[in-house]
Structures are given as C-alpha cells and as structure tokens.
Short mmCIF file of C-alpha atoms in Angstrom, two decimals:
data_model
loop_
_atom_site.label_atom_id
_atom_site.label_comp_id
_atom_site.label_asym_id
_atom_site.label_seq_id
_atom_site.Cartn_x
_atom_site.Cartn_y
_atom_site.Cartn_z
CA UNK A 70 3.00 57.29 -37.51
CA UNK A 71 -0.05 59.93 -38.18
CA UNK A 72 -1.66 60.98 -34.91
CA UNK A 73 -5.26 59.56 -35.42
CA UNK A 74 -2.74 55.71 -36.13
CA UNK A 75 -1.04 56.16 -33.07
CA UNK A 76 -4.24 57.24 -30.82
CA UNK A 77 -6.25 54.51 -32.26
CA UNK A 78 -3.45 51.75 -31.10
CA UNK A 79 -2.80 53.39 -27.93
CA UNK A 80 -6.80 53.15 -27.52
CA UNK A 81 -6.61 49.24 -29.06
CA UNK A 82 -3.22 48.39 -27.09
CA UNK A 83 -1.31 47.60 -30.24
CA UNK A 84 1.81 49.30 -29.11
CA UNK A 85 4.60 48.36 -27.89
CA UNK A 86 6.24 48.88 -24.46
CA UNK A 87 8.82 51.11 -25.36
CA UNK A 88 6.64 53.30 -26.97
CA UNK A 89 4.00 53.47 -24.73
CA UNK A 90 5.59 56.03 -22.44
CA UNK A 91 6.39 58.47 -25.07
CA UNK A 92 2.62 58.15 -26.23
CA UNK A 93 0.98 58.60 -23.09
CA UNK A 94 3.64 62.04 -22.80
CA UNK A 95 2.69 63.09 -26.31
CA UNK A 96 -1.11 62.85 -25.08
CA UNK A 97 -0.38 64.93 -22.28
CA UNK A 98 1.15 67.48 -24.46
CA UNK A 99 -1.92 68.15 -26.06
CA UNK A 100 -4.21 71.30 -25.81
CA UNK A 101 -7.95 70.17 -25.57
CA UNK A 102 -8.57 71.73 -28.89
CA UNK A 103 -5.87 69.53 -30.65
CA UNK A 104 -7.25 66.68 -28.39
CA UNK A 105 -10.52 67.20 -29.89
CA UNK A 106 -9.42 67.24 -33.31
CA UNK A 107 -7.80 64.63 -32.96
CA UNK A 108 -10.69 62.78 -31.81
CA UNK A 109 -13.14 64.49 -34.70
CA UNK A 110 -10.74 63.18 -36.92
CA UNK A 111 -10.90 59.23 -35.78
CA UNK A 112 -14.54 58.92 -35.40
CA UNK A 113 -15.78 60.94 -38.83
CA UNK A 114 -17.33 57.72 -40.51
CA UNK A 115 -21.22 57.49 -41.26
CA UNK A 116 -22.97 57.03 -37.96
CA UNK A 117 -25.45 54.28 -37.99
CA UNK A 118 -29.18 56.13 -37.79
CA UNK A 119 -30.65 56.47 -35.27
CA UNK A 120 -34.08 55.66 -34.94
CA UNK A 121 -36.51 58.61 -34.93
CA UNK A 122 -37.90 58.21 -30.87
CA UNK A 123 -34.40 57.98 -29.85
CA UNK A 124 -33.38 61.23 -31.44
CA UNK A 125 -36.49 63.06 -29.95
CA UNK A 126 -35.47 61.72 -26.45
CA UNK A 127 -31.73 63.15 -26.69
CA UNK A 128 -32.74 66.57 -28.64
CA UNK A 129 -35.35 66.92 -25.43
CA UNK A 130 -32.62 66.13 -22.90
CA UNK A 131 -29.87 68.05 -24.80
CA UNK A 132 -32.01 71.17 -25.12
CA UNK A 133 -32.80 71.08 -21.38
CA UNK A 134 -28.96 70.68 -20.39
CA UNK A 135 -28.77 73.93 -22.72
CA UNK A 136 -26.66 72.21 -25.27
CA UNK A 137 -27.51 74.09 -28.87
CA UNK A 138 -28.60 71.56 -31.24
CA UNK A 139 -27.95 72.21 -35.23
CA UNK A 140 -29.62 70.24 -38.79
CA UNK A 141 -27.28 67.38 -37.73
CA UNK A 142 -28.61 66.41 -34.52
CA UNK A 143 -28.07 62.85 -34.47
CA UNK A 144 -24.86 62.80 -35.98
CA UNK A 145 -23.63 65.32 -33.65
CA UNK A 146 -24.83 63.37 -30.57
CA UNK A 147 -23.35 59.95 -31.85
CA UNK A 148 -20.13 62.35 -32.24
CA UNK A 149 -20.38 63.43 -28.72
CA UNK A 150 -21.09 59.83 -27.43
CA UNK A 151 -18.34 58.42 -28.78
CA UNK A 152 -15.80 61.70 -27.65
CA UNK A 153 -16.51 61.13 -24.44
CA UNK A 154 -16.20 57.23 -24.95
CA UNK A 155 -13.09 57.74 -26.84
CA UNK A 156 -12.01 60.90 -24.11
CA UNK A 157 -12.49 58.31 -21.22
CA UNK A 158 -10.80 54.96 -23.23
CA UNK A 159 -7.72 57.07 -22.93
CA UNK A 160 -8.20 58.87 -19.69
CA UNK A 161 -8.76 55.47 -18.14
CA UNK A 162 -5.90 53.60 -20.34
CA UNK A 163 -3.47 56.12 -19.42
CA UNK A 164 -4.58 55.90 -15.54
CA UNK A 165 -3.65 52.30 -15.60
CA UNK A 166 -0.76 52.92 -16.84
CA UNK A 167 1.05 55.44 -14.80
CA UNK A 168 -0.30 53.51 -11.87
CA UNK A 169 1.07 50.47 -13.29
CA UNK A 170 4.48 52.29 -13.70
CA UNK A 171 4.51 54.50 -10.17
CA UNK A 172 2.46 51.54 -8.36
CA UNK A 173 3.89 51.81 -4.87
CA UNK A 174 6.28 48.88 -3.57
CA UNK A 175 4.78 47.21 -1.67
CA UNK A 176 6.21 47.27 2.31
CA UNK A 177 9.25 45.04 2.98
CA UNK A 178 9.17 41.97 5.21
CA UNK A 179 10.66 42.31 8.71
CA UNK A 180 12.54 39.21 9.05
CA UNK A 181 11.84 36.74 12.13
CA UNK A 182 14.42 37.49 14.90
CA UNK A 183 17.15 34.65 15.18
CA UNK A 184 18.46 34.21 19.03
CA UNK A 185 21.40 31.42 19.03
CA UNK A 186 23.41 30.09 21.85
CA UNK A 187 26.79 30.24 21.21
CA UNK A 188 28.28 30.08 24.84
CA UNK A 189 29.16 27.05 27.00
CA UNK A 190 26.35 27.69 29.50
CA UNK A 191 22.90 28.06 29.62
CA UNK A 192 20.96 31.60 27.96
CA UNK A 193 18.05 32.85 29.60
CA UNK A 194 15.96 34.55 26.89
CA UNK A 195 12.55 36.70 27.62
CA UNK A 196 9.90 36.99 24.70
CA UNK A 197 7.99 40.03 24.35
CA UNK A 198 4.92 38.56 26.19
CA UNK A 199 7.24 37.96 29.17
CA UNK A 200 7.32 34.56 28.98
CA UNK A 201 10.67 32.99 29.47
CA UNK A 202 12.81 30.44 27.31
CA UNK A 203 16.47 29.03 28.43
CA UNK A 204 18.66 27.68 25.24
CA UNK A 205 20.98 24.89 26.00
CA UNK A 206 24.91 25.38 24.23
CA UNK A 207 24.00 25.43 20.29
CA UNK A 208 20.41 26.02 20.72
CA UNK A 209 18.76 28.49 18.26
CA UNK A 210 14.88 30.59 18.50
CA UNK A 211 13.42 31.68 15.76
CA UNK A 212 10.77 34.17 16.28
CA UNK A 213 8.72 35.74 14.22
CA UNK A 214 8.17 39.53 13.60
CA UNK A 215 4.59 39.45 14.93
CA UNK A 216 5.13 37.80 17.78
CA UNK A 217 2.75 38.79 20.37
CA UNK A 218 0.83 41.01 18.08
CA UNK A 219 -0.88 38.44 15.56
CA UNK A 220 0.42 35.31 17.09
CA UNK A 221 2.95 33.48 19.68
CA UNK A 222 4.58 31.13 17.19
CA UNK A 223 8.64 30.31 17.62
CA UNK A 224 10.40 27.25 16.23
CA UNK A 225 13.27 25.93 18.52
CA UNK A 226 16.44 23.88 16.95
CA UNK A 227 18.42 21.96 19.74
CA UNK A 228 17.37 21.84 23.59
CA UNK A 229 15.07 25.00 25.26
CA UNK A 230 13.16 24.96 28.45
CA UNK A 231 10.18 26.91 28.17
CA UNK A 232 8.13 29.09 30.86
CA UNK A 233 5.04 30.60 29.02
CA UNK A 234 3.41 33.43 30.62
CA UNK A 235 -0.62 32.87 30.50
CA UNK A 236 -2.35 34.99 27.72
CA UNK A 237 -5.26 34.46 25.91
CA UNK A 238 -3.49 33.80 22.44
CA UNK A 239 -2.03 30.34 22.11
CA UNK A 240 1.42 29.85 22.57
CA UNK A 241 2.92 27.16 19.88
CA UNK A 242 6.14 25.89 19.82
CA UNK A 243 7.74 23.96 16.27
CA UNK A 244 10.27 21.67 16.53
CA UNK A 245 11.37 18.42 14.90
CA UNK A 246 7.94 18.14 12.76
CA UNK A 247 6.40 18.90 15.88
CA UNK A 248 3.78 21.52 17.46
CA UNK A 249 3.46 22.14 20.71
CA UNK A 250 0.27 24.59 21.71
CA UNK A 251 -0.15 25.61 25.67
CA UNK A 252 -1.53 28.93 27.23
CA UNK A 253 0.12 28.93 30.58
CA UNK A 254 2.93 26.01 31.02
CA UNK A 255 6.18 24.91 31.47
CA UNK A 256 7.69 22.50 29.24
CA UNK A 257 10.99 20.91 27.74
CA UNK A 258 11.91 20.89 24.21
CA UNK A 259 14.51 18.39 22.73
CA UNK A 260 15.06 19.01 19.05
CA UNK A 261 18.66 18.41 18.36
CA UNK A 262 19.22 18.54 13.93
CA UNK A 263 21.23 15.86 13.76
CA UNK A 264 19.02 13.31 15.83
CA UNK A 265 15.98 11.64 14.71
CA UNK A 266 14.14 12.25 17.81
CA UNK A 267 12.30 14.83 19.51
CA UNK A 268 10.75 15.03 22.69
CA UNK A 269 8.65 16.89 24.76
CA UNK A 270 8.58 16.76 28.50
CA UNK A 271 5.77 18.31 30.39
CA UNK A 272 7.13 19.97 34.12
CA UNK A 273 3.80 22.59 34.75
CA UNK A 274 0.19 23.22 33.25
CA UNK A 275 -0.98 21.21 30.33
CA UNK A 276 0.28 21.15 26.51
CA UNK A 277 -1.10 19.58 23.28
CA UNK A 278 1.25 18.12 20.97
CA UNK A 279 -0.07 18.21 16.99
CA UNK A 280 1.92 15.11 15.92
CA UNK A 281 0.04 14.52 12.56
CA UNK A 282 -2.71 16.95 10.97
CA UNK A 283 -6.08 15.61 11.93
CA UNK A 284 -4.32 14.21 15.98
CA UNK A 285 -2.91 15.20 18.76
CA UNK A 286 -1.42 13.96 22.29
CA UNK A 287 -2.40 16.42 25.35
CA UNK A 288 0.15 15.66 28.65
CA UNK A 289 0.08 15.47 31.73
CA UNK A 290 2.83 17.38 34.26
CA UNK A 291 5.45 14.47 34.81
CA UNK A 292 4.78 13.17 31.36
CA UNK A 293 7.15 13.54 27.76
CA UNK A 294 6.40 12.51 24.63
CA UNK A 295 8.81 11.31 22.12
CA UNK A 296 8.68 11.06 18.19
CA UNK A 297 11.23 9.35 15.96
CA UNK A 298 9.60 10.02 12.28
CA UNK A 299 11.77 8.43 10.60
CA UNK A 300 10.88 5.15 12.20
CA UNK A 301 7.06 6.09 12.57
CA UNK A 302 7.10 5.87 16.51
CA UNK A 303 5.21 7.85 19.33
CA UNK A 304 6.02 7.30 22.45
CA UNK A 305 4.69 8.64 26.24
CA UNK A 306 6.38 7.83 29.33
CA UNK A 307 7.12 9.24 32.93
CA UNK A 308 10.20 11.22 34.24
CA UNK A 309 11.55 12.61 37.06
CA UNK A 310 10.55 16.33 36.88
CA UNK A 311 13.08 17.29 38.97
CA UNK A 312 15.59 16.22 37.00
CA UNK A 313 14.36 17.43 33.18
CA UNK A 314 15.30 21.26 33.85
CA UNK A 315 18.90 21.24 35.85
CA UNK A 316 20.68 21.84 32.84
CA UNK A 317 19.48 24.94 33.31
CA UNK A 318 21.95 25.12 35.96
CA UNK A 319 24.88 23.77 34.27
CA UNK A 320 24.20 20.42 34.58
CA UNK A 321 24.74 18.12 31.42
CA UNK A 322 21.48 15.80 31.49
CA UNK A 323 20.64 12.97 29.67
CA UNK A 324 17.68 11.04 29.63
CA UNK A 325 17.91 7.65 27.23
CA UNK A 326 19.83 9.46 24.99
CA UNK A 327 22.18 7.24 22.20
CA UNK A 328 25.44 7.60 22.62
CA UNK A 329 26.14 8.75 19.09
CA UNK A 330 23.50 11.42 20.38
CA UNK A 331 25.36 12.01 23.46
CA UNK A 332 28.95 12.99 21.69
CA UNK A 333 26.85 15.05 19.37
CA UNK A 334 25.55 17.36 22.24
CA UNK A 335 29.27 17.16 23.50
CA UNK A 336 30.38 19.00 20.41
CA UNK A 337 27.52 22.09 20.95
CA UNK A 338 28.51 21.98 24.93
CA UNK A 339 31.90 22.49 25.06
CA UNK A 340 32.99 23.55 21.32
CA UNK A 341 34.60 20.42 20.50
CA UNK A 342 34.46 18.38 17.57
CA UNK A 343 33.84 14.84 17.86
CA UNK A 344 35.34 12.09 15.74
CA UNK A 345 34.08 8.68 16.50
CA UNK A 346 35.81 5.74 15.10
CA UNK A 347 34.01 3.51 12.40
CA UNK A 348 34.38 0.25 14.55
CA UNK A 349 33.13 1.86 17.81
CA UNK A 350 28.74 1.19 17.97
CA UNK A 351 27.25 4.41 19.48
CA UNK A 352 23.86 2.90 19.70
CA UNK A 353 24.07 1.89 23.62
CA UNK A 354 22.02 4.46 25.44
CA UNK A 355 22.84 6.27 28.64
CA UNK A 356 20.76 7.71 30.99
CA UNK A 357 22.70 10.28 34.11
CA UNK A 358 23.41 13.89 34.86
CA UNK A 359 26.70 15.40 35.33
CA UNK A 360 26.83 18.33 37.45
CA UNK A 361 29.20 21.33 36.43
CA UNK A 362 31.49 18.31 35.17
CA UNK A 363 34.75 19.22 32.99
CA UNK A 364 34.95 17.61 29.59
CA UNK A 365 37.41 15.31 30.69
CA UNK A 366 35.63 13.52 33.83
CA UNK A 367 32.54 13.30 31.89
CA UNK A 368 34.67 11.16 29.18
CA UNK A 369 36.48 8.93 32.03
CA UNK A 370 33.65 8.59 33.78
CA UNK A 371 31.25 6.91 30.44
CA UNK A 372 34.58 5.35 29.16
CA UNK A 373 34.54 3.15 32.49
CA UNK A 374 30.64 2.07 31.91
CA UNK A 375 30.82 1.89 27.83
CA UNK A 376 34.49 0.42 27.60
CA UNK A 377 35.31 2.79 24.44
CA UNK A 378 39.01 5.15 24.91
CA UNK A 379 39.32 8.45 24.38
CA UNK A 380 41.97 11.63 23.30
CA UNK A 381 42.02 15.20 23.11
CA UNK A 382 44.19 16.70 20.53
CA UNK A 383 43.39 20.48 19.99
CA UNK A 384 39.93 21.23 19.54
CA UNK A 385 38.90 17.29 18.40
CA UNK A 386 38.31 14.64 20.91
CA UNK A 387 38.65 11.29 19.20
CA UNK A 388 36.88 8.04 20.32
CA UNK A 389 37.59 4.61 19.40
#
C-alpha cells in the first residue's frame, strides 16, 4: 500500500486492527520532513478560491506572525490549514489509540469479608466501628469492604445478636428479604436459609424494619417482628427480652419455632445431620430453652412432649 493510501485510511479509519499498530509505528518512524511530504502529497488537489477579503485578512495576519508569503498566497494558506488539520487528525487518532491500548486497568475490587461460625458455641465478632455481633453455630456475616468508611451495611445468614455502637451513619442489617436500619441498638436477627421465616426481635434502642420498598415497621424494645414471604405475612408480637439473647451463653432457644425448623438448627448446633422420616409431621411448634443441654437430653426430653423416637448412628440422628 503507497504511503499517501495508507495515511489517508489511517486518517478515515478504514484499517484494520491488526494493522493499525504497525501504522501508527510506521508514523512514528517518520522524520518531519518525510511527514510533511507525505502530507503535501495527499492534499495537492485544486483548492477551492478563496474569496478576495478573506485572503487580505490571512496575508495581513500571516505577514504580522512573520510568515513569508509568495504569488500563491491562498493556495499556500489552504495548504497550511489543512497540514495542520491533517497533522492534528493523526496526532489526535494516534493519541486515542495508544491510550486505548495502554489504558490503565482499572483498580480491582476488594471482596466483602466473609466471617462464618463453624464451632458448636457461640462467636463473638467486633466490626470495625466497634460495634459487636455474636453468630449462633452455622451463622455467616458478610461485610462489605467499605464498611465504616462509606457505609455500615452487613447481611447476616442464620441467627446473630447484634450490639451497634452509636455513630452518625446508619447501621443496616439484610437478612431474609429484610432491612433492618438503627443508629444505636441492640437487636436479634433470625434468618436461617432453609426456613421461610425471619424475624427480628428488638432488646435496646429503636430499629426500622424496610419490609417492602415504599414501608416500613419501626419497634419498640420488647417487640419482634416476623415475615414469612412466601405466605405474604407480617407479624409483631411481644417476648420475653430476657430470654431472646441466652443463646449467647450456650443456651439452645426457641421461640415458636416448627419443628422441622427446630431439627434444622440441630444439624448447624451440634454438626449432625438430620434425617426425618416421611410419615413423621414436623409442623407442631415448640417454644423452650435448653441450657448447656447435650444432644441427647434435648432429643428425650421433645420426644416425651412430641411422641416421635429417635437414633444416633454416626454423625446422622434419625427421627421417625
């Protein structure tokens, strides 16, 4: 391809990718005499006149810059105007380029911190802004990397008992399709993934629960809300405060909890897994706290109420 060919479709962007690069090197290569040449050389056809006050204008303003002007004045000066046109098409096409090629990458995400509970006993957790979360067995925080810099957001998955230090930014909690906003509270979070409910019990301070877009419920210490999307239900109701944070302490708590729900939290509590017979109905619901209670008393003990049997083989505890 002839020089002036390959200038003009660099200039007109008929080229293709693989052969930009080499162009835009071969343009570099250039001295500014064979740059100008080259230029001369793609712009020599008959310039349209110029009219007469035009030309009298740019010979006064040329002759003042101390440009020397020849017979050919205004073919000269259309020259010129379209070098530097022509000089700053490429200059400008070839900017874009390497900045489209050596563009820097753009800075990597930090990833949002994941905290898990994988003991058999309570975790006592402490966010950056002090405040103060305990994770039930199988519990999981996710928080994000600007926590306490842009925003207090986390998003809980099983049972957490929060104590949020007082700050100015908002502290939200998700869980379940739920968000909880306080500044200064203490609350409990019940957001198991393979129950349909979640609730939120209010101990300290005051929360606001978002529990569609354009509503919200605010609480009252000694008051928890519970949602059950999938049946479209919002409930509030009273409970013991004393009661809603002892698992803290190793007690195993349960609050009108289904008994299907109930085995479930076995499994995260004691690392069991729980097969429950076909013909045995888990939806009774049980209500009691068991303090520092082995596995096996716990089972005798709602056995006797719920008239189902139990076994332990291994790691499974069967109930039928």
């Amino acid at each position: 391809m002839e020089g002036t060919d390959k200038l003009r479709n660099y200039i007109d962007q008929d080229i293709k990718e693989e052969e930009r690069s080499s162009t835009h090197q071969w343009l570099q290569s250039l001295s500014d005499h064979e740059l100008e040449n080259l230029l001369a050389a793609g712009w020599e056809e008959t310039p349209i006149p110029m009219p007469a006050a035009t030309a009298t204008i740019l010979d006064m303003q040329l002759k003042n810059a101390g440009i020397p002007l020849t017979a050919t004045k205004p073919f000269r000066v259309l020259r010129l105007v379209r070098r530097l046109v022509a000089a700053a098409s490429i200059l400008l096409l070839a900017s874009l380029y390497f900045l489209q090629k050596h563009k820097p990458a753009a800075p990597p995400t930090t990833p949002p911190t994941q905290l898990a509970n994988t003991s058999m006993h309570a975790r006592k957790v402490t966010l950056p802004d002090s405040s103060l979360v305990w994770l039930s067995p199988g519990a999981a925080l996710t928080i994000p990397a600007n926590y306490n810099t842009q925003s207090r957001n986390i998003s809980i998955s099983g049972e957490g008992y929060f104590e949020v230090a007082p700050h100015t930014t908002p502290f939200r909690v998700f869980a379940g399709g739920l968000e909880a906003q306080v500044l200064g509270t203490h609350f409990n979070v019940e957001a198991y993934p393979a129950e349909r409910t979640t609730t939120i019990a209010l101990t300290a301070g005051s929360i606001a629960i978002r529990i569609r877009p354009d509503s919200a419920v605010v609480l009252k210490p000694g008051f928890k809300l519970i949602s059950r999307p999938a049946f479209h239900q919002v409930t509030v109701r009273n409970f013991l405060k004393e009661r809603e944070s002892d698992w803290k302490k190793g007690a195993f708590v349960l609050d009108d909890v289904p008994l299907d729900a109930v085995f479930s939290r076995l499994e995260y509590r004691y690392h069991k897994k729980v097969i429950i017979n076909a013909n045995f109905s888990g939806k009774a619901r049980f209500t009691g706290a068991f303090s520092n209670t082995n596995l096996e008393d716990m089972l005798t003990n709602m056995a006797f109420v719920y008239g189902f049997k139990w076994q332990i083989a291994n790691d499974t505890v069967f109930i039928h």
